[in-house]
Tab-separated table of N, CA, C and O in Angstrom:
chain	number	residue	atom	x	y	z
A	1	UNK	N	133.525	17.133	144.468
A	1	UNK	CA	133.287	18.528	144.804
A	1	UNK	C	131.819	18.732	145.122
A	1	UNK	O	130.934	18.213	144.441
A	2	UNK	N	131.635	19.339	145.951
A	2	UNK	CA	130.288	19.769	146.311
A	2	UNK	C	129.471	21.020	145.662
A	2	UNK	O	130.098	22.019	145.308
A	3	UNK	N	128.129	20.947	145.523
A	3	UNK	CA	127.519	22.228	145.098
A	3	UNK	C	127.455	23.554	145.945
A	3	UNK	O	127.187	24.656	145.467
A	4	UNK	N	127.746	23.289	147.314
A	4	UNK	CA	127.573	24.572	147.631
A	4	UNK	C	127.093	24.172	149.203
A	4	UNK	O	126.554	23.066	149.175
A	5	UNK	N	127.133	24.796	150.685
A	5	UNK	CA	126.589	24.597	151.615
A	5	UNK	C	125.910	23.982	151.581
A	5	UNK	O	125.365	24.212	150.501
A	6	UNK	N	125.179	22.827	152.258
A	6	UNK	CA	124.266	22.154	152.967
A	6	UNK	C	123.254	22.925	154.085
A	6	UNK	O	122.864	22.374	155.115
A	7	UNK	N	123.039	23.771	153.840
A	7	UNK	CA	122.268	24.395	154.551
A	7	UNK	C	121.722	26.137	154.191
A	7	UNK	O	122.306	26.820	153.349
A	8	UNK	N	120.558	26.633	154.972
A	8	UNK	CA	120.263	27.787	154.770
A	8	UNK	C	120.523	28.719	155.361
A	8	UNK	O	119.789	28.918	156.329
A	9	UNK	N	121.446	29.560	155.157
A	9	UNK	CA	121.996	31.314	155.785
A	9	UNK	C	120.440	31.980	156.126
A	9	UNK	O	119.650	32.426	155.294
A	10	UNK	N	120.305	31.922	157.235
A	10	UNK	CA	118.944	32.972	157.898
A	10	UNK	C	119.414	34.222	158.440
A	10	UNK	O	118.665	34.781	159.240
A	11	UNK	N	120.694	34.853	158.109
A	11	UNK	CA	120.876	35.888	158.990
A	11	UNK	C	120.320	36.913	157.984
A	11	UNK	O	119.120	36.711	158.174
A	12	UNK	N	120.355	37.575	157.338
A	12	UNK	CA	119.362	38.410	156.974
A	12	UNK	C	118.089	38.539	157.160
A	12	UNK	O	117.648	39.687	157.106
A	13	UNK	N	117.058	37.311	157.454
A	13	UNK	CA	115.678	37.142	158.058
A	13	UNK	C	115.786	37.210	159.312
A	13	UNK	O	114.795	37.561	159.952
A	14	UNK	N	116.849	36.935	159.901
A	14	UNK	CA	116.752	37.156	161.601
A	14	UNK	C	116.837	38.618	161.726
A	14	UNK	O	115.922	39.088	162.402
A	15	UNK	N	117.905	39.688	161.139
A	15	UNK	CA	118.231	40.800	161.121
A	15	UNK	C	116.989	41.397	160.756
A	15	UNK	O	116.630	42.250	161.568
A	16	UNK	N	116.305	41.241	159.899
A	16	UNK	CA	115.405	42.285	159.721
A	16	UNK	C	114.085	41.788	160.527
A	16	UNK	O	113.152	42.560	160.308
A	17	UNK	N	113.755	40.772	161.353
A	17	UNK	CA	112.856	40.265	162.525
A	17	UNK	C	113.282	41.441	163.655
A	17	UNK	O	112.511	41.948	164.469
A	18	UNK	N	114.792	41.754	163.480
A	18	UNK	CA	115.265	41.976	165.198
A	18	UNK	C	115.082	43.828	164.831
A	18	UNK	O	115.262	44.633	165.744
A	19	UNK	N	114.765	44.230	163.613
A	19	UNK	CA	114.589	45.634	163.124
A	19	UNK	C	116.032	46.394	162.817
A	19	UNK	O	116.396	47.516	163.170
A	20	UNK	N	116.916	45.113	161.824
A	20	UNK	CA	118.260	45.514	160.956
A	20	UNK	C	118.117	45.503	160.180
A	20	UNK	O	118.297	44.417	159.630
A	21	UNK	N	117.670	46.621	159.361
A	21	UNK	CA	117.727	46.421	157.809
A	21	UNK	C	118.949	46.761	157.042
A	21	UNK	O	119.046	46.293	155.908
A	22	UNK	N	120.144	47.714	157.635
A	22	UNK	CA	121.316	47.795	156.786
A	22	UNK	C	122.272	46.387	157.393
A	22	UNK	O	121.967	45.726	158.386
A	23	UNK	N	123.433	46.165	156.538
A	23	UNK	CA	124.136	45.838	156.954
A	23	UNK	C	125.005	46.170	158.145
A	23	UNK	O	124.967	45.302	159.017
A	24	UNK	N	125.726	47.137	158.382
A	24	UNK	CA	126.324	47.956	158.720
A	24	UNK	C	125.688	48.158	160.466
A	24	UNK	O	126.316	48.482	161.473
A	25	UNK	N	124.625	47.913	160.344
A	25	UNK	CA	123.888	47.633	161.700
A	25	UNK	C	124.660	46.504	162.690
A	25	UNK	O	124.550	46.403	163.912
A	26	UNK	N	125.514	45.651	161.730
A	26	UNK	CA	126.342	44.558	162.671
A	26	UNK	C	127.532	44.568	162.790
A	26	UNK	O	128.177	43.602	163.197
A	27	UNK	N	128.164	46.005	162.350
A	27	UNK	CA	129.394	46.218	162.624
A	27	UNK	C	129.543	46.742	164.117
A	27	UNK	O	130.492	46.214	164.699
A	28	UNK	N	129.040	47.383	164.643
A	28	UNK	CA	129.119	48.110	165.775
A	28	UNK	C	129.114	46.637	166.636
A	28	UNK	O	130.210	46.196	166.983
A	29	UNK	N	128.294	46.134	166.864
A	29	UNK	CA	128.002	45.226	167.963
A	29	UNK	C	128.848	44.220	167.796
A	29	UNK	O	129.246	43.950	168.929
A	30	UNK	N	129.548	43.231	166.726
A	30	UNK	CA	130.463	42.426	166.322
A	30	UNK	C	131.773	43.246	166.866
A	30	UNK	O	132.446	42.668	167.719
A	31	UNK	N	132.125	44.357	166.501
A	31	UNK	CA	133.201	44.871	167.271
A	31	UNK	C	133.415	44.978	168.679
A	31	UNK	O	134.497	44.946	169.265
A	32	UNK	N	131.577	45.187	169.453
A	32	UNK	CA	131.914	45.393	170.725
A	32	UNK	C	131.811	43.378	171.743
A	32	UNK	O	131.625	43.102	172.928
A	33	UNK	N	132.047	42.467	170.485
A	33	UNK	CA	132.506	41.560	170.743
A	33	UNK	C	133.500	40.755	170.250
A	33	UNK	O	133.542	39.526	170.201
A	34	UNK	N	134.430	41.713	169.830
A	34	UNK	CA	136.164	41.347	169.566
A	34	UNK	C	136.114	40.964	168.558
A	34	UNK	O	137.044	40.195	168.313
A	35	UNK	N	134.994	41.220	167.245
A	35	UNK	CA	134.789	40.529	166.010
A	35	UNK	C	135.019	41.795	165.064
A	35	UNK	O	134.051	42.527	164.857
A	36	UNK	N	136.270	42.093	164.471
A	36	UNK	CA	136.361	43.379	163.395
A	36	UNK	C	135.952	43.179	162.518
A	36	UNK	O	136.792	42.420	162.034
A	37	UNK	N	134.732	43.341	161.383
A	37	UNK	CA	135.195	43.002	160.007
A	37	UNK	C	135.099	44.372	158.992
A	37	UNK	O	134.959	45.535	159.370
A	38	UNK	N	135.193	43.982	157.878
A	38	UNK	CA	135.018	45.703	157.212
A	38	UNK	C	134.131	45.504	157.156
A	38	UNK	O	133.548	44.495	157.553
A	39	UNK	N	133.482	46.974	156.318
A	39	UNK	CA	131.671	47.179	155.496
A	39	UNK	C	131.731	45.674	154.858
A	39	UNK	O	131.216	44.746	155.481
A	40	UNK	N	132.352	45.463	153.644
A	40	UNK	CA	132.092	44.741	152.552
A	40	UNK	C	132.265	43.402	152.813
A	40	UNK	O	131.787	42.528	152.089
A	41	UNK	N	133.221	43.078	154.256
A	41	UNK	CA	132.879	41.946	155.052
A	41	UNK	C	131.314	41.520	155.192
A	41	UNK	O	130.514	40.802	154.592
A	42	UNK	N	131.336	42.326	156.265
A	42	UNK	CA	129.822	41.990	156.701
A	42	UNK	C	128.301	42.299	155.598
A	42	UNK	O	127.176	41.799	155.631
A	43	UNK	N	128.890	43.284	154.738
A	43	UNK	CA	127.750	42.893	153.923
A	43	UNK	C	128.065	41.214	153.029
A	43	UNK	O	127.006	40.627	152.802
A	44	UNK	N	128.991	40.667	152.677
A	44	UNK	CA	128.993	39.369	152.413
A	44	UNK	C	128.842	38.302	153.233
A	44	UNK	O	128.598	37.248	152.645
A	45	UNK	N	128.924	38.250	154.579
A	45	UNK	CA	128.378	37.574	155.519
A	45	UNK	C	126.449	37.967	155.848
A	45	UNK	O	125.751	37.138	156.431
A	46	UNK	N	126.057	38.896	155.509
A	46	UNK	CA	124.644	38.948	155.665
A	46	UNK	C	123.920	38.646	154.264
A	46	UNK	O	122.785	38.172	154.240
A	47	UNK	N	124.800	39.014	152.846
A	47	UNK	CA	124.237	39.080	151.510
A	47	UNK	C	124.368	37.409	150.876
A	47	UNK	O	123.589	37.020	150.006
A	48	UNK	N	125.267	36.674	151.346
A	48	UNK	CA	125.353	35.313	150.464
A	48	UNK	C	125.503	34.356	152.068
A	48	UNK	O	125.551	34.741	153.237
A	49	UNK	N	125.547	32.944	151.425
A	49	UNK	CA	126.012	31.897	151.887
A	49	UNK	C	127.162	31.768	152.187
A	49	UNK	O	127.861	31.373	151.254
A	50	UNK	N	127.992	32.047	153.718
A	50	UNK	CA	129.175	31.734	154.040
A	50	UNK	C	129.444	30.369	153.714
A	50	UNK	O	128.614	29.483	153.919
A	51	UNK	N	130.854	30.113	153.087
A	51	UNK	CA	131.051	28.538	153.372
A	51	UNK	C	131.746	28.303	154.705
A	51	UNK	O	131.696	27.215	155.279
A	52	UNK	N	132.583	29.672	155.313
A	52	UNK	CA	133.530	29.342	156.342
A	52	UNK	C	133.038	30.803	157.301
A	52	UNK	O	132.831	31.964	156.947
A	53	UNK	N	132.974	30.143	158.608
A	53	UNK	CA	132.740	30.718	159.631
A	53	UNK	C	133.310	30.923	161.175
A	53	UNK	O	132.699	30.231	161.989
A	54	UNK	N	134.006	31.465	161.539
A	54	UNK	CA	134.567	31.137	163.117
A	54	UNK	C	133.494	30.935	163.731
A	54	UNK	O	132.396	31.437	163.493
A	55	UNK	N	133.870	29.958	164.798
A	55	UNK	CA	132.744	29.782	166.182
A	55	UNK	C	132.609	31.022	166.887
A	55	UNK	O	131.635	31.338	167.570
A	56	UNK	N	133.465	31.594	166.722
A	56	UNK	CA	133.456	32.977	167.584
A	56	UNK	C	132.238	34.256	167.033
A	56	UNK	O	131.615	35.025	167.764
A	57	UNK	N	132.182	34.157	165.612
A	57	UNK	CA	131.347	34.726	164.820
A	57	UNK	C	130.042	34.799	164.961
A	57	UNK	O	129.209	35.668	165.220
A	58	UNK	N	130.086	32.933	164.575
A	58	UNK	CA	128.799	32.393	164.931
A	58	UNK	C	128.057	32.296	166.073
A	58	UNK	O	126.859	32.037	165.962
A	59	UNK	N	128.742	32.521	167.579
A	59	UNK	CA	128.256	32.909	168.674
A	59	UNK	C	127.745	34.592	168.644
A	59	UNK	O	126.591	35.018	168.685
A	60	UNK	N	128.915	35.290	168.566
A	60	UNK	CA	128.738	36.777	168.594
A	60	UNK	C	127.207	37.351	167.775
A	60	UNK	O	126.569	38.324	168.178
A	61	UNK	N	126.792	36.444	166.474
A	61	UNK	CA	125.709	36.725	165.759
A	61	UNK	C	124.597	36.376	166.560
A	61	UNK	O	123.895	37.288	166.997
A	62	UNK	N	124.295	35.060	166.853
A	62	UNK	CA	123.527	34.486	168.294
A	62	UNK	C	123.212	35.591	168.940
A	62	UNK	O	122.235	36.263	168.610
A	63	UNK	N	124.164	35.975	170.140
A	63	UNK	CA	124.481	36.686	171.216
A	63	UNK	C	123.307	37.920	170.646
A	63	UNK	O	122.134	37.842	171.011
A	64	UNK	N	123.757	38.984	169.768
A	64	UNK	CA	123.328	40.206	168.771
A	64	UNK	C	122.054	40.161	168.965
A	64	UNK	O	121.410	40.877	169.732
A	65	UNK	N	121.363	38.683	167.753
A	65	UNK	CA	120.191	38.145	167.325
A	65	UNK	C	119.882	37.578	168.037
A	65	UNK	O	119.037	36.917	167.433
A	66	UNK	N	119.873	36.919	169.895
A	66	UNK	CA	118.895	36.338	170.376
A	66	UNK	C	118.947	35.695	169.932
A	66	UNK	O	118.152	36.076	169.073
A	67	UNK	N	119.335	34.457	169.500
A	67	UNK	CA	118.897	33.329	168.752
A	67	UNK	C	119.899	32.275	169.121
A	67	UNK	O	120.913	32.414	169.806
A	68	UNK	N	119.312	30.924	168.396
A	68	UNK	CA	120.407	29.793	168.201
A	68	UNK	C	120.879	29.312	167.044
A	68	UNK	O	120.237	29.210	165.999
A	69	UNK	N	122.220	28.957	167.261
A	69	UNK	CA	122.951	28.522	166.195
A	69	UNK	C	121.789	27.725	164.933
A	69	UNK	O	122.288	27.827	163.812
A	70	UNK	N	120.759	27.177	164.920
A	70	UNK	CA	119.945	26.131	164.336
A	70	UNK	C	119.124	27.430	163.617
A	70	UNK	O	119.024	27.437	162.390
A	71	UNK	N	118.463	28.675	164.529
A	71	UNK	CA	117.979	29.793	163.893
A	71	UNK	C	119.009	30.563	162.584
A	71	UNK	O	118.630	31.430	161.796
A	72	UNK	N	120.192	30.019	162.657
A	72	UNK	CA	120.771	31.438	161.876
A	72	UNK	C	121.106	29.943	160.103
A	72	UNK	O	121.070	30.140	158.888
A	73	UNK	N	121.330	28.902	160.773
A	73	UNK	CA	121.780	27.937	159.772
A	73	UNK	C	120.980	26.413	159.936
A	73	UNK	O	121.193	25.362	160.539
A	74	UNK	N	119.938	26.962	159.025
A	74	UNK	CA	119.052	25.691	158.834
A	74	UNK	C	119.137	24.165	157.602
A	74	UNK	O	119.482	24.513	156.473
A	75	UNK	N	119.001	23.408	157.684
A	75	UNK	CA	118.945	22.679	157.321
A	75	UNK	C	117.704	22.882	155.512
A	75	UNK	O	116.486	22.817	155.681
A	76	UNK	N	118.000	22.999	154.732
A	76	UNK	CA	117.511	23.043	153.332
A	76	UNK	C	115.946	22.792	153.784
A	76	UNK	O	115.670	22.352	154.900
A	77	UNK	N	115.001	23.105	152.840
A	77	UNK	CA	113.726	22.616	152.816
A	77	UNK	C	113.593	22.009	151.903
A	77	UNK	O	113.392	22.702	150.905
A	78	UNK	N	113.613	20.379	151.645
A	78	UNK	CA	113.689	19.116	150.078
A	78	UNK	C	112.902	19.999	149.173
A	78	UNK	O	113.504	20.339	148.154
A	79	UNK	N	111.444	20.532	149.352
A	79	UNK	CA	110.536	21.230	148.575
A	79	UNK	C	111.072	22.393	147.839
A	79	UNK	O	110.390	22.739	146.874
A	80	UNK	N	112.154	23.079	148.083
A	80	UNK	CA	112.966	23.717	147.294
A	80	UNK	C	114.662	23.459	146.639
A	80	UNK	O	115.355	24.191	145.932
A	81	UNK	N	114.862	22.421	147.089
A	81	UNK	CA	115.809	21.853	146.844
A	81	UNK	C	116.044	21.811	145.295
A	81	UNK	O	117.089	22.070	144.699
A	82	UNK	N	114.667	21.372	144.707
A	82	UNK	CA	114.869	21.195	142.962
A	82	UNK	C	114.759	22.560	142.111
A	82	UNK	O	114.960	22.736	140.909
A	83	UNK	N	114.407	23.395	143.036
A	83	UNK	CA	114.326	25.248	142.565
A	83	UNK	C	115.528	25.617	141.732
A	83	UNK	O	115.241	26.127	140.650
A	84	UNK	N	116.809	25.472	141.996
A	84	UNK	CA	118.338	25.807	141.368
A	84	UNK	C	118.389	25.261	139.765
A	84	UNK	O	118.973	25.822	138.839
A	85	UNK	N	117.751	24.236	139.717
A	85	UNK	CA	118.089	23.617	139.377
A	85	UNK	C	117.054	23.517	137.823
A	85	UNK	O	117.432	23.106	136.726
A	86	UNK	N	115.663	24.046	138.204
A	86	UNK	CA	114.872	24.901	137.536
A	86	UNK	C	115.420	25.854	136.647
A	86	UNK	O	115.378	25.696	135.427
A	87	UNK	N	115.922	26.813	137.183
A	87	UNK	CA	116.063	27.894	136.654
A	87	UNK	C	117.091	28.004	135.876
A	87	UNK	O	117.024	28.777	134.920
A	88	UNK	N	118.248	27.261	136.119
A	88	UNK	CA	119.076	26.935	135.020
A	88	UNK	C	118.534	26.369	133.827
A	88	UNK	O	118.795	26.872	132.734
A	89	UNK	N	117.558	25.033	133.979
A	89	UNK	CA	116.734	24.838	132.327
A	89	UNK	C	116.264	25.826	131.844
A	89	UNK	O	116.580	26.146	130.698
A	90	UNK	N	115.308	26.638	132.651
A	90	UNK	CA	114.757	27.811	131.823
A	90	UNK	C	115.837	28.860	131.215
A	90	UNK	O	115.529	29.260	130.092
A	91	UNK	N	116.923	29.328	131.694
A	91	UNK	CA	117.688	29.924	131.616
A	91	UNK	C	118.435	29.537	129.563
A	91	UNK	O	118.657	30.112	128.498
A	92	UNK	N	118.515	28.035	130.307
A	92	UNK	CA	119.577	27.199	128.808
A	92	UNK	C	118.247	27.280	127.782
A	92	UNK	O	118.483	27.650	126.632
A	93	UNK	N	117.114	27.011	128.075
A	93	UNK	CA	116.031	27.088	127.205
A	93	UNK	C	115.624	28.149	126.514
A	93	UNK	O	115.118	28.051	125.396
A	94	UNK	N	115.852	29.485	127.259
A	94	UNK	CA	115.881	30.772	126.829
A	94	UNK	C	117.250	31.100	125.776
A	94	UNK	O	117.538	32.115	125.142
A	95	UNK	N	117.824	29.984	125.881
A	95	UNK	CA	119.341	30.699	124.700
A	95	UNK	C	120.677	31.028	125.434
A	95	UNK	O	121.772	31.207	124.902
A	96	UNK	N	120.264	31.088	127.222
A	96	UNK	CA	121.549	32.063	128.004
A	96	UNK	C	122.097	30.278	128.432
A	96	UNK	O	121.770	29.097	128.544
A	97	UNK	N	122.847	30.997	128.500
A	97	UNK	CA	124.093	30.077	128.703
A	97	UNK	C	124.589	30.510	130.797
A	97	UNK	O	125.035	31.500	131.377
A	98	UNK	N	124.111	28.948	131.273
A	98	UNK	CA	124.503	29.809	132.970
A	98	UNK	C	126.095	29.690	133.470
A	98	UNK	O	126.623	28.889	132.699
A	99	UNK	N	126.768	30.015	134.143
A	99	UNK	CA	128.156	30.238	134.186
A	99	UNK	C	128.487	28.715	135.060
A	99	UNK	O	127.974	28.430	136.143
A	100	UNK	N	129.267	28.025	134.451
A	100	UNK	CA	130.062	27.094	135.206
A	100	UNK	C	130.267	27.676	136.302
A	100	UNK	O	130.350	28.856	136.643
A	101	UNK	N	130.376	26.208	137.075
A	101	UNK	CA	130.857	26.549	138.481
A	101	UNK	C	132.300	26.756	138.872
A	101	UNK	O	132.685	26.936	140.028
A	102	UNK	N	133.061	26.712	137.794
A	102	UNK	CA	134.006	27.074	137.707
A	102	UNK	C	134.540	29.067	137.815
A	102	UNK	O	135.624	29.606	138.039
A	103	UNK	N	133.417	29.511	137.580
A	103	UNK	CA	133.443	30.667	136.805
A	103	UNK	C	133.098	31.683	137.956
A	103	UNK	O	133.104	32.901	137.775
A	104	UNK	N	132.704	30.896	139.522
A	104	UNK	CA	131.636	31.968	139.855
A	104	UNK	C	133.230	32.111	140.997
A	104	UNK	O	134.002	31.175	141.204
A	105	UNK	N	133.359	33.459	141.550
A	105	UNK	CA	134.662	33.403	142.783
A	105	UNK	C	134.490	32.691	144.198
A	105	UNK	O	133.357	32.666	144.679
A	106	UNK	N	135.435	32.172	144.820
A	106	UNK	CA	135.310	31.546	145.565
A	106	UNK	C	134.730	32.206	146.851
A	106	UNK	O	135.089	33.377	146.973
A	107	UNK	N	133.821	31.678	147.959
A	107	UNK	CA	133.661	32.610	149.064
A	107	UNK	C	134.513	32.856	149.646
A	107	UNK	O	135.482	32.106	149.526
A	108	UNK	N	134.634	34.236	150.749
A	108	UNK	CA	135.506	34.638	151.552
A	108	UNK	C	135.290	33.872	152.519
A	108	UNK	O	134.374	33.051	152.458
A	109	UNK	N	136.157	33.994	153.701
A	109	UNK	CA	136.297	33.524	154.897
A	109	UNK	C	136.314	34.329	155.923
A	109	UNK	O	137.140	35.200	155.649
A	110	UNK	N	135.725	34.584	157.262
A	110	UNK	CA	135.489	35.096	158.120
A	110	UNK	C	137.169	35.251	158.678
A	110	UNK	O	138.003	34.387	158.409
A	111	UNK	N	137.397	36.117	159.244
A	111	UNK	CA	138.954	36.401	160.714
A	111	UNK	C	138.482	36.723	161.629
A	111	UNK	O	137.390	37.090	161.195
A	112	UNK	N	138.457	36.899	162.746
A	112	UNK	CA	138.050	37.932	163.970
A	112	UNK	C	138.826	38.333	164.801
A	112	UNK	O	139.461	37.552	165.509
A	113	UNK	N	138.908	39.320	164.864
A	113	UNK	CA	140.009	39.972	165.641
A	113	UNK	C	141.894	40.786	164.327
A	113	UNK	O	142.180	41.070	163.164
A	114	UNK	N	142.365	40.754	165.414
A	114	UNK	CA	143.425	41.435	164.545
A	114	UNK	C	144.622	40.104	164.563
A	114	UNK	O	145.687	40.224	163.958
């Protein structure tokens, strides 16, 4: 089992470069490219790490943001890589107990269209 994506979600840093600061700013334009999702969709596609994405999505965001696929999903920086991993010792060191990975819900998955 894996820890989690291989890579870094930039769409919130692209969004607020392009002058999006709500979510809700990418509903309109995702719709007027055949991409429906709800509010609470797209705020979980801008607020966490998708694990699953349509190509269709992932273009339509591009398209929006000016950008390329490599801008929105980067490759980790090693220099923070050991950060996660930090904060859980401090965490267990402090007395708290951090939640199995068992514990946390699984991500959603993108649809587009009806």
């Amino acid at each position: 089992m894996t820890s989690g994506p291989a890579f870094e979600w930039k769409l919130r840093e692209l969004m607020a470069i392009r002058g999006m600061f709500s979510t809700s700013d990418l509903i309109e334009p995702l719709a007027d490219r055949g991409i429906v999702l709800s509010r609470s969709q797209v705020y979980r596609l801008v607020a966490e790490t998708p694990e699953r994405v349509t190509i269709s999505l992932l273009l339509a965001l591009c398209d929006i943001l000016d950008c390329q696929l490599t801008d929105l999903a980067a490759a980790p920086d090693p220099a923070n890589a050991a950060r996660p991993a930090k904060r859980a010792a401090r965490k267990k060191a402090a007395g708290e107990t951090p939640l199995p990975p068992s514990a946390v819900p699984p991500s959603f998955f993108v649809r587009s269209g009806p």
